[in-house]
mmCIF file of C-alpha atoms and ligand atoms in Angstrom:
data_model
loop_
_atom_site.group_PDB
_atom_site.id
_atom_site.type_symbol
_atom_site.label_atom_id
_atom_site.label_comp_id
_atom_site.label_asym_id
_atom_site.label_seq_id
_atom_site.Cartn_x
_atom_site.Cartn_y
_atom_site.Cartn_z
ATOM 1 C CA UNK A 1 -47.128 -58.847 162.654
ATOM 2 C CA UNK A 2 -43.513 -58.133 161.599
ATOM 3 C CA UNK A 3 -42.510 -54.804 162.420
ATOM 4 C CA UNK A 4 -40.429 -53.993 159.160
ATOM 5 C CA UNK A 5 -42.698 -55.932 156.588
ATOM 6 C CA UNK A 6 -44.278 -53.698 154.301
ATOM 7 C CA UNK A 7 -47.487 -56.082 153.741
ATOM 8 C CA UNK A 8 -47.786 -56.512 157.571
ATOM 9 C CA UNK A 9 -47.885 -52.750 157.569
ATOM 10 C CA UNK A 10 -50.395 -52.730 154.693
ATOM 11 C CA UNK A 11 -52.557 -55.314 156.650
ATOM 12 C CA UNK A 12 -52.357 -53.131 159.825
ATOM 13 C CA UNK A 13 -53.547 -50.093 158.006
ATOM 14 C CA UNK A 14 -50.182 -48.424 158.878
ATOM 15 C CA UNK A 15 -49.331 -47.647 154.795
ATOM 16 C CA UNK A 16 -51.932 -47.166 152.304
ATOM 17 C CA UNK A 17 -52.824 -49.994 150.077
ATOM 18 C CA UNK A 18 -55.713 -50.359 147.296
ATOM 19 C CA UNK A 19 -58.014 -53.020 149.097
ATOM 20 C CA UNK A 20 -60.112 -55.083 146.918
ATOM 21 C CA UNK A 21 -60.800 -57.926 149.231
ATOM 22 C CA UNK A 22 -60.484 -58.306 152.906
ATOM 23 C CA UNK A 23 -61.739 -61.194 155.430
ATOM 24 C CA UNK A 24 -60.563 -62.430 158.666
ATOM 25 C CA UNK A 25 -57.350 -64.294 157.172
ATOM 26 C CA UNK A 26 -56.534 -62.698 153.971
ATOM 27 C CA UNK A 27 -56.132 -59.240 152.370
ATOM 28 C CA UNK A 28 -55.889 -58.454 148.408
ATOM 29 C CA UNK A 29 -54.716 -55.066 147.116
ATOM 30 C CA UNK A 30 -53.400 -53.685 144.000
ATOM 31 C CA UNK A 31 -49.382 -54.074 143.373
ATOM 32 C CA UNK A 32 -47.853 -50.713 143.402
ATOM 33 C CA UNK A 33 -46.084 -51.560 140.354
ATOM 34 C CA UNK A 34 -48.382 -53.413 138.027
ATOM 35 C CA UNK A 35 -47.138 -55.674 135.556
ATOM 36 C CA UNK A 36 -50.397 -55.305 133.966
ATOM 37 C CA UNK A 37 -53.738 -53.269 134.490
ATOM 38 C CA UNK A 38 -55.338 -55.121 137.483
ATOM 39 C CA UNK A 39 -52.175 -56.792 138.959
ATOM 40 C CA UNK A 40 -53.434 -57.827 142.417
ATOM 41 C CA UNK A 41 -51.791 -59.336 145.435
ATOM 42 C CA UNK A 42 -53.231 -61.930 147.715
ATOM 43 C CA UNK A 43 -51.615 -61.990 151.204
ATOM 44 C CA UNK A 44 -52.369 -63.970 154.457
ATOM 45 C CA UNK A 45 -52.678 -61.353 157.318
ATOM 46 C CA UNK A 46 -50.428 -63.309 159.366
ATOM 47 C CA UNK A 47 -46.812 -62.675 158.549
ATOM 48 C CA UNK A 48 -45.513 -65.980 157.033
ATOM 49 C CA UNK A 49 -42.374 -65.975 154.904
ATOM 50 C CA UNK A 50 -42.949 -68.745 152.414
ATOM 51 C CA UNK A 51 -45.667 -71.042 151.260
ATOM 52 C CA UNK A 52 -44.769 -73.805 153.620
ATOM 53 C CA UNK A 53 -44.907 -71.540 156.730
ATOM 54 C CA UNK A 54 -48.468 -70.818 156.038
ATOM 55 C CA UNK A 55 -50.588 -72.878 158.732
ATOM 56 C CA UNK A 56 -53.269 -75.351 156.674
ATOM 57 C CA UNK A 57 -56.337 -73.336 157.533
ATOM 58 C CA UNK A 58 -54.818 -70.114 156.630
ATOM 59 C CA UNK A 59 -53.643 -71.561 153.311
ATOM 60 C CA UNK A 60 -57.099 -72.884 152.566
ATOM 61 C CA UNK A 61 -58.510 -69.484 153.154
ATOM 62 C CA UNK A 62 -55.617 -68.158 150.751
ATOM 63 C CA UNK A 63 -56.573 -70.376 148.029
ATOM 64 C CA UNK A 64 -60.257 -69.557 148.469
ATOM 65 C CA UNK A 65 -59.661 -66.154 148.148
ATOM 66 C CA UNK A 66 -57.499 -66.721 145.114
ATOM 67 C CA UNK A 67 -60.760 -68.622 143.506
ATOM 68 C CA UNK A 68 -62.886 -65.880 144.009
ATOM 69 C CA UNK A 69 -60.493 -62.816 143.225
ATOM 70 C CA UNK A 70 -59.031 -64.318 139.901
ATOM 71 C CA UNK A 71 -62.325 -64.021 137.878
ATOM 72 C CA UNK A 72 -63.124 -60.828 139.679
ATOM 73 C CA UNK A 73 -59.960 -59.306 138.519
ATOM 74 C CA UNK A 74 -60.198 -60.681 134.846
ATOM 75 C CA UNK A 75 -63.680 -59.293 134.829
ATOM 76 C CA UNK A 76 -62.678 -56.090 135.969
ATOM 77 C CA UNK A 77 -59.977 -55.239 133.635
ATOM 78 C CA UNK A 78 -61.854 -57.653 130.596
ATOM 79 C CA UNK A 79 -58.901 -59.829 130.552
ATOM 80 C CA UNK A 80 -59.382 -63.310 128.962
ATOM 81 C CA UNK A 81 -56.599 -64.947 131.194
ATOM 82 C CA UNK A 82 -54.318 -64.398 134.283
ATOM 83 C CA UNK A 83 -51.002 -65.564 135.159
ATOM 84 C CA UNK A 84 -51.155 -66.691 139.062
ATOM 85 C CA UNK A 85 -48.087 -67.092 140.543
ATOM 86 C CA UNK A 86 -45.921 -67.222 143.777
ATOM 87 C CA UNK A 87 -42.535 -66.286 144.173
ATOM 88 C CA UNK A 88 -41.451 -68.620 147.037
ATOM 89 C CA UNK A 89 -38.155 -67.865 148.299
ATOM 90 C CA UNK A 90 -35.444 -65.281 147.418
ATOM 91 C CA UNK A 91 -33.741 -67.383 144.847
ATOM 92 C CA UNK A 92 -37.156 -67.423 142.896
ATOM 93 C CA UNK A 93 -37.239 -63.725 142.897
ATOM 94 C CA UNK A 94 -39.575 -62.901 146.110
ATOM 95 C CA UNK A 95 -38.365 -59.501 147.301
ATOM 96 C CA UNK A 96 -41.284 -59.173 150.015
ATOM 97 C CA UNK A 97 -40.532 -61.906 152.319
ATOM 98 C CA UNK A 98 -44.338 -62.187 153.284
ATOM 99 C CA UNK A 99 -46.410 -64.694 151.250
ATOM 100 C CA UNK A 100 -48.106 -63.202 148.414
ATOM 101 C CA UNK A 101 -49.781 -64.466 145.405
ATOM 102 C CA UNK A 102 -49.715 -62.435 142.215
ATOM 103 C CA UNK A 103 -52.918 -62.219 139.893
ATOM 104 C CA UNK A 104 -51.738 -60.666 136.675
ATOM 105 C CA UNK A 105 -54.362 -60.019 134.026
ATOM 106 C CA UNK A 106 -53.042 -61.410 130.720
ATOM 107 C CA UNK A 107 -53.893 -60.022 127.056
ATOM 108 C CA UNK A 108 -53.548 -61.475 123.648
ATOM 109 C CA UNK A 109 -50.112 -60.220 122.091
ATOM 110 C CA UNK A 110 -48.998 -58.841 125.884
ATOM 111 C CA UNK A 111 -45.748 -60.280 125.190
ATOM 112 C CA UNK A 112 -45.518 -61.913 128.723
ATOM 113 C CA UNK A 113 -45.456 -65.482 127.537
ATOM 114 C CA UNK A 114 -45.899 -68.505 129.813
ATOM 115 C CA UNK A 115 -44.303 -68.930 132.955
ATOM 116 C CA UNK A 116 -41.786 -71.532 131.414
ATOM 117 C CA UNK A 117 -40.289 -68.441 129.633
ATOM 118 C CA UNK A 118 -38.408 -67.501 132.766
ATOM 119 C CA UNK A 119 -36.048 -70.469 132.370
ATOM 120 C CA UNK A 120 -33.429 -70.342 129.692
ATOM 121 C CA UNK A 121 -32.616 -73.876 129.459
ATOM 122 C CA UNK A 122 -34.078 -77.230 130.721
ATOM 123 C CA UNK A 123 -32.019 -80.047 132.504
ATOM 124 C CA UNK A 124 -31.803 -83.126 130.635
ATOM 125 C CA UNK A 125 -32.688 -85.951 133.247
ATOM 126 C CA UNK A 126 -32.247 -89.864 132.600
ATOM 127 C CA UNK A 127 -35.064 -92.118 133.788
ATOM 128 C CA UNK A 128 -32.924 -92.902 136.507
ATOM 129 C CA UNK A 129 -32.711 -89.275 137.760
ATOM 130 C CA UNK A 130 -36.451 -89.191 137.194
ATOM 131 C CA UNK A 131 -37.028 -92.216 139.378
ATOM 132 C CA UNK A 132 -34.982 -90.898 142.132
ATOM 133 C CA UNK A 133 -36.747 -87.468 142.081
ATOM 134 C CA UNK A 134 -40.173 -89.007 141.985
ATOM 135 C CA UNK A 135 -39.360 -91.166 145.136
ATOM 136 C CA UNK A 136 -37.399 -88.290 146.941
ATOM 137 C CA UNK A 137 -40.687 -85.962 146.873
ATOM 138 C CA UNK A 138 -43.306 -88.847 147.241
ATOM 139 C CA UNK A 139 -41.551 -89.838 150.447
ATOM 140 C CA UNK A 140 -41.702 -86.165 152.027
ATOM 141 C CA UNK A 141 -45.314 -85.670 151.476
HETATM 142 P P1 AMP B 201 -41.968 -60.523 144.815
HETATM 143 O O1 AMP B 201 -40.871 -59.972 143.920
HETATM 144 O O2 AMP B 201 -42.840 -61.680 144.317
HETATM 145 O O3 AMP B 201 -41.975 -60.109 146.466
HETATM 146 O O4 AMP B 201 -43.229 -59.024 144.537
HETATM 147 C C1 AMP B 201 -43.390 -58.079 145.463
HETATM 148 C C2 AMP B 201 -44.513 -57.114 144.918
HETATM 149 O O5 AMP B 201 -45.007 -56.230 146.049
HETATM 150 C C3 AMP B 201 -43.875 -56.275 143.611
HETATM 151 O O6 AMP B 201 -44.917 -56.628 142.719
HETATM 152 C C4 AMP B 201 -44.218 -54.889 143.916
HETATM 153 O O7 AMP B 201 -44.391 -54.164 143.013
HETATM 154 C C5 AMP B 201 -45.114 -54.875 145.335
HETATM 155 N N1 AMP B 201 -45.133 -54.107 146.187
HETATM 156 C C6 AMP B 201 -43.944 -53.570 146.946
HETATM 157 N N2 AMP B 201 -44.569 -52.872 147.617
HETATM 158 C C7 AMP B 201 -45.779 -52.392 147.639
HETATM 159 C C8 AMP B 201 -46.785 -51.676 148.430
HETATM 160 N N3 AMP B 201 -46.461 -51.012 149.387
HETATM 161 N N4 AMP B 201 -48.243 -51.801 147.773
HETATM 162 C C9 AMP B 201 -48.479 -52.581 146.900
HETATM 163 N N5 AMP B 201 -47.519 -53.273 146.347
HETATM 164 C C10 AMP B 201 -46.067 -53.526 146.629
HETATM 165 ZN ZN1 ZN B 202 -45.647 -59.404 156.960
#
């Protein structure tokens, strides 16, 4: 546990959270400032700052929880869709430095748009640049 982490404090029961799911590795609770009714956060119980810090077995639990939570949230608020997203790192808008997946119910005409909407413009990349990027990622996984 990280002492001054708000999500660790929720996991430890030191501050209240509206828990909707819990197992040995994962906790899911309602976001305190929901972007839509039913906005839920899914967190590993252990403190990890970024997605790549989460060990593989905990990552599996995290994903399998998302797999169950997403349809449950949609059904609970009668939403036809959800945006499921991780702000992974401060520059990406992560404010709480404890990995958390957002499950945000979506409704027709809610004005939210796709995640593409968070980017104002797109880079123009040549085939050579794309080749380089493809290779750079490929050689690291
Ligand atoms: P992010 O910007 O991805 O780090 O998102 C952090 C989220 O945590 C925001 O949507 C907040 O509304 C939510 N949040 C912050 N404090 C609490 C809390 N005590 N209980 C539930 N959700 C919280
Ligand atoms: Zn934490």
